[in-house]
Tab-separated table of C-alpha atoms in Angstrom:
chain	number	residue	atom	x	y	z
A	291	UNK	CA	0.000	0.000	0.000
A	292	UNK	CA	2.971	2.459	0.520
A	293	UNK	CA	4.673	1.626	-2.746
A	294	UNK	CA	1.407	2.650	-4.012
A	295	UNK	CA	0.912	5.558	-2.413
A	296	UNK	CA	4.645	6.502	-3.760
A	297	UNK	CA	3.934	5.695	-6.741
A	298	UNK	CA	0.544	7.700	-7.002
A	299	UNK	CA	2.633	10.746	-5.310
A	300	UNK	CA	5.473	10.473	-7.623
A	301	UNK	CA	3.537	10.310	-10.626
A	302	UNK	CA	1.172	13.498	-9.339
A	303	UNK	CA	4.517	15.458	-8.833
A	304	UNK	CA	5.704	14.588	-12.295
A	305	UNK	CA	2.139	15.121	-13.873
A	306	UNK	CA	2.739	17.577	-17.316
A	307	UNK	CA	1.373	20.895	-17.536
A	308	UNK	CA	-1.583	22.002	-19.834
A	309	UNK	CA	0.795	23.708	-21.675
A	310	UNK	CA	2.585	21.829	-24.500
A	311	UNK	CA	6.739	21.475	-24.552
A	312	UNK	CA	7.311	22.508	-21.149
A	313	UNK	CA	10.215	21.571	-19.898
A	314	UNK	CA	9.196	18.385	-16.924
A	315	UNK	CA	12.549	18.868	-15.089
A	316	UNK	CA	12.171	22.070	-13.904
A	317	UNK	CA	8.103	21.857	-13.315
A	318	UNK	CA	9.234	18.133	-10.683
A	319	UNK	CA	11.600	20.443	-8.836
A	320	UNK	CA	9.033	23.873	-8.726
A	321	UNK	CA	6.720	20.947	-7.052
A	322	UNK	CA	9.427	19.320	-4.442
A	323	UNK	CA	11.035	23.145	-3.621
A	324	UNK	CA	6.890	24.348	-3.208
A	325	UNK	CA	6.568	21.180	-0.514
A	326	UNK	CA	9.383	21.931	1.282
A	327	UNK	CA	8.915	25.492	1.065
A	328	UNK	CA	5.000	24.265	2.786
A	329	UNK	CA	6.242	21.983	5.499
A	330	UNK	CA	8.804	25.066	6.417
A	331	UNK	CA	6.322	27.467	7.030
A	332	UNK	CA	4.020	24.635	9.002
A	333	UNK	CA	7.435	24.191	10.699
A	334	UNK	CA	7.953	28.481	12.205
A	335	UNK	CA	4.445	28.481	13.820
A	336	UNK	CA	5.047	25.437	16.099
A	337	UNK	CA	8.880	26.769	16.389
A	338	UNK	CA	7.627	30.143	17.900
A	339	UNK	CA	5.247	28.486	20.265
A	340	UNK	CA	8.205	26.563	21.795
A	341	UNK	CA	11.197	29.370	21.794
A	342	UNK	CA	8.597	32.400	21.009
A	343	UNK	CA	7.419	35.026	20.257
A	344	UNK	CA	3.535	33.755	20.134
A	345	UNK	CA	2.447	36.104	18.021
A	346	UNK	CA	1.718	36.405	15.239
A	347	UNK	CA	2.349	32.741	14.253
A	348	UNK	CA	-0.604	32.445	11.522
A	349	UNK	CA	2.140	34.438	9.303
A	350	UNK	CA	3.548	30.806	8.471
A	351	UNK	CA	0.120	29.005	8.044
A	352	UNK	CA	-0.946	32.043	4.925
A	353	UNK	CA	2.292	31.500	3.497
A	354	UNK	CA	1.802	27.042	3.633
A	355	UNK	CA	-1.826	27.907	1.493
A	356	UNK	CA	0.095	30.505	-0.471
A	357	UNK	CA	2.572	27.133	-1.280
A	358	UNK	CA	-0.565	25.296	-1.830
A	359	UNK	CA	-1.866	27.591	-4.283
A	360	UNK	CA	1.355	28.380	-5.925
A	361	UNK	CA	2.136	23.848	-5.655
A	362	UNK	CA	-1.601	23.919	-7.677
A	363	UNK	CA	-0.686	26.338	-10.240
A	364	UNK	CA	2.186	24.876	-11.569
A	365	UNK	CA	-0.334	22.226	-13.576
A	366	UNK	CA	-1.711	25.449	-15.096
A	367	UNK	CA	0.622	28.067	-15.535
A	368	UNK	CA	3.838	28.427	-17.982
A	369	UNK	CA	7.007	27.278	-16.683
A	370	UNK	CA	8.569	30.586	-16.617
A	371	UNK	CA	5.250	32.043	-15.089
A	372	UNK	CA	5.490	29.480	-12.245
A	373	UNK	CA	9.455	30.019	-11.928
A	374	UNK	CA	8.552	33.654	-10.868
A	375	UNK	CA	5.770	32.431	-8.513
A	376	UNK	CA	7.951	30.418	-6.688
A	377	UNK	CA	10.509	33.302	-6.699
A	378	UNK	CA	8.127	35.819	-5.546
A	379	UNK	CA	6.534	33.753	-2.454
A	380	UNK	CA	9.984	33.253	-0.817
A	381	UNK	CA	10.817	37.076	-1.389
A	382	UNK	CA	7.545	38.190	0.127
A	383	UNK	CA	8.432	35.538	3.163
A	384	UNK	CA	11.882	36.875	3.154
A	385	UNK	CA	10.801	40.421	3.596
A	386	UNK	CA	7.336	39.518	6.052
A	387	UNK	CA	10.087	37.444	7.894
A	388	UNK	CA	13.154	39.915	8.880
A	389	UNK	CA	10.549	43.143	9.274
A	390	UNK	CA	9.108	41.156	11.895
A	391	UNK	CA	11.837	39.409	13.635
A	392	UNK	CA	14.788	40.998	12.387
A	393	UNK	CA	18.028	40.279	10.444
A	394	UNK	CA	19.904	37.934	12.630
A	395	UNK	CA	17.415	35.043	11.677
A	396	UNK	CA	19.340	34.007	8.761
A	397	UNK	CA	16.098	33.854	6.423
A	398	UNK	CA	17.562	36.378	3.570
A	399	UNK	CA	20.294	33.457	3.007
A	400	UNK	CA	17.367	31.463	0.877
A	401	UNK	CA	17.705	34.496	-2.013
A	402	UNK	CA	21.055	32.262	-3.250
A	403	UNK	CA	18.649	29.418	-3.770
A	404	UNK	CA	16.523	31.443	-5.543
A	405	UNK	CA	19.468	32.574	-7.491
A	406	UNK	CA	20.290	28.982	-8.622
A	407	UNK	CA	16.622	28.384	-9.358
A	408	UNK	CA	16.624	31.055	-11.847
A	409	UNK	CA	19.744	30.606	-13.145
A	410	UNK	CA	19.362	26.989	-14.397
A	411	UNK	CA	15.897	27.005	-15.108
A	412	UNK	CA	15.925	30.437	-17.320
A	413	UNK	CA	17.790	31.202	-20.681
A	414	UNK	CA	17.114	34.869	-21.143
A	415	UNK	CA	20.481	36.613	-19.916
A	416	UNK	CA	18.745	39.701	-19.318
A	417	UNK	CA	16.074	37.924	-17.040
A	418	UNK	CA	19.034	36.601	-14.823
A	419	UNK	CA	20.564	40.041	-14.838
A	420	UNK	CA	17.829	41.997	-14.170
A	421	UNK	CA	16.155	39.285	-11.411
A	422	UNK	CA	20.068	39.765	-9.708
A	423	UNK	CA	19.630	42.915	-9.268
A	424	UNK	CA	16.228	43.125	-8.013
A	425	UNK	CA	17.583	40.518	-5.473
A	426	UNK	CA	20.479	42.430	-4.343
A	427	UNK	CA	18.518	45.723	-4.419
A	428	UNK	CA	16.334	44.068	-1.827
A	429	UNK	CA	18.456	42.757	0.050
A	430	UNK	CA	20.890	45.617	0.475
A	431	UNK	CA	17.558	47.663	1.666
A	432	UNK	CA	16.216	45.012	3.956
A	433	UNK	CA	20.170	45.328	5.463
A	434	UNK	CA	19.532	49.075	5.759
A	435	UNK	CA	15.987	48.596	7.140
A	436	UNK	CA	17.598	46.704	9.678
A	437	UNK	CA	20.140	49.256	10.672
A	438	UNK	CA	17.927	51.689	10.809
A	439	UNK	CA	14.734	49.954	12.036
A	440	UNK	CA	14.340	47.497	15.579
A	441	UNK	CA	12.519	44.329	14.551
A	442	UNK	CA	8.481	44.230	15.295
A	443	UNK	CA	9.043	41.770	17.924
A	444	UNK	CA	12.014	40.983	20.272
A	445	UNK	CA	13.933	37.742	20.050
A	446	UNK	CA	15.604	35.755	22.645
A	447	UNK	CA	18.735	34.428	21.994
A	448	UNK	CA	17.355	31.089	21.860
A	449	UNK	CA	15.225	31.655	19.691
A	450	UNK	CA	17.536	33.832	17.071
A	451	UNK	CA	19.886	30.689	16.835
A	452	UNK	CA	17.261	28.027	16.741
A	453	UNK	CA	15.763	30.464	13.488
A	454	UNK	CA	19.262	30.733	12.150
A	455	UNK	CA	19.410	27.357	12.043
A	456	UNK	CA	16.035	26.171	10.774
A	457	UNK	CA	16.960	28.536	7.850
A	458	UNK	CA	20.189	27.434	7.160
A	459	UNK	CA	19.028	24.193	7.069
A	460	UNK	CA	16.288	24.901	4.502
A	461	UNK	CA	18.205	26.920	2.641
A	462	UNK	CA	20.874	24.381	1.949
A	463	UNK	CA	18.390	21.223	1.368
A	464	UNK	CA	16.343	23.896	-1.323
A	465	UNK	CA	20.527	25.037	-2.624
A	466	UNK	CA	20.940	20.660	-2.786
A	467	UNK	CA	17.837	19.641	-4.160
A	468	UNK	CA	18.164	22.206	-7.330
A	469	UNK	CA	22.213	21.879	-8.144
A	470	UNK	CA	20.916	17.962	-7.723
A	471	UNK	CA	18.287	17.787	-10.371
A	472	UNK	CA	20.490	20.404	-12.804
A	473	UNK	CA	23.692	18.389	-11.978
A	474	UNK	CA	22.026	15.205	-13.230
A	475	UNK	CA	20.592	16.599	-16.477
A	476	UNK	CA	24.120	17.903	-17.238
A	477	UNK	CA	25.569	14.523	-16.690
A	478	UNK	CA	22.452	12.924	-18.482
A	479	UNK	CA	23.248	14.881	-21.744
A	480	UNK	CA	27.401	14.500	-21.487
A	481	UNK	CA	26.712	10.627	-21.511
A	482	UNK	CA	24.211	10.852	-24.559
A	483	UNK	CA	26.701	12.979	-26.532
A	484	UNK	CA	29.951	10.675	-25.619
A	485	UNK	CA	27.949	7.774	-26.624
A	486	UNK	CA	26.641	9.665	-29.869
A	487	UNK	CA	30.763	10.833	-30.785
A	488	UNK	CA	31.726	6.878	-30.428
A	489	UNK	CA	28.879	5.782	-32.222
A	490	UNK	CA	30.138	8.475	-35.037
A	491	UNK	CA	33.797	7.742	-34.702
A	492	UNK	CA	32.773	3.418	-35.498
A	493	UNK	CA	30.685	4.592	-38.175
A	494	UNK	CA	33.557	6.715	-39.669
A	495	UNK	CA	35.589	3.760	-39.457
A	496	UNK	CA	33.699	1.282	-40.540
A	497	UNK	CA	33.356	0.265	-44.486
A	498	UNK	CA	29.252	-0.072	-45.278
A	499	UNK	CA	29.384	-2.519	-47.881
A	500	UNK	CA	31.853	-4.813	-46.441
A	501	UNK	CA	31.395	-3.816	-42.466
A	502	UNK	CA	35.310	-3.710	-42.243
């Protein structure tokens, strides 16, 4: 009954799109990073009712049906289109996240994941360029904010280094799971096209008529 159930979840994850000649690859990963991205922000609530602040807290339950929503539209929407959905709910968590509790939580680490999402799964140069700098422009003012600004809520010090490294962690499984899937595609098509050059260099060397 499990190997079922894996199977049934495995194939819903690699279900195509509506749209034709999308590339599969990069739709399987949009689905794993969104269901990570979910059981993190089921994760903060219960985190903050242990080490605190309890406020606020339904934050991270909007942003899991925003995942939901965003895990749902990916069977709808363009690649590309769902590429910048996923981008655009972990900004808007990014920014939600240190205006309320601050810069010391780590959380503005998970904008180089979001760099390596866009950068393998996007060809347009100026795209990348342009999505860089909107990621370093908000960064660098979420930095100042923070100079500037005191954090809507207080954290202990507890708390700050059990955030710090419940994002860390996420951040590098989100970092692992892309370069992971990319990796193997790149490896994928350097096999094919060895294979391809030796099956060229036999015919080459091979006489048609006599097969010597």
């Amino acid at each position: 009954m499990v190997k079922g159930l894996c199977r049934k979840f495995n194939a819903l994850l690699r279900k195509e799109a509506v749209h034709e000649n999308e590339p599969q690859r990069i739709l399987f990963l949009l689905r794993i990073i969104l269901l990570i991205l979910g059981l993190y922000f089921l994760i903060i609530p219960l985190v903050f009712c242990i080490v605190g602040p309890k406020t606020e807290v339904w934050t991270g339950y909007i942003f899991a049906a925003m995942s939901v929503a965003a895990f749902y539209a990916t069977y709808r929407l363009k690649v590309h289109t769902s590429v910048l959905v996923c981008s655009g709910l972990q900004l808007a968590w990014i920014i939600v996240f240190v205006i309320l509790y601050g810069w010391d939580c780590g959380i503005q680490h998970l904008m180089f994941e979001m760099l390596v999402l866009v950068y393998f799964a996007v060809n347009s140069l100026v795209y990348k360029i342009s999505y860089t700098a909107v990621l370093f422009a908000v960064r660098f003012s979420l930095f100042l904010y923070c100079r500037v600004n005191i954090s809507v809520f207080a954290l202990t010090e507890t708390a700050t280094v059990v955030l710090q490294i419940i994002n860390t962690i996420v951040t590098f499984v989100l970092m692992a799971v892309a370069c992971s899937m990319f990796s193997s595609n790149v490896e994928s098509a350097e096999k094919k096209l060895v294979l391809y050059n030796e099956q060229l260099k036999k015919q080459a060397g091979t006489d048609p008529l006599t097969g010597l």
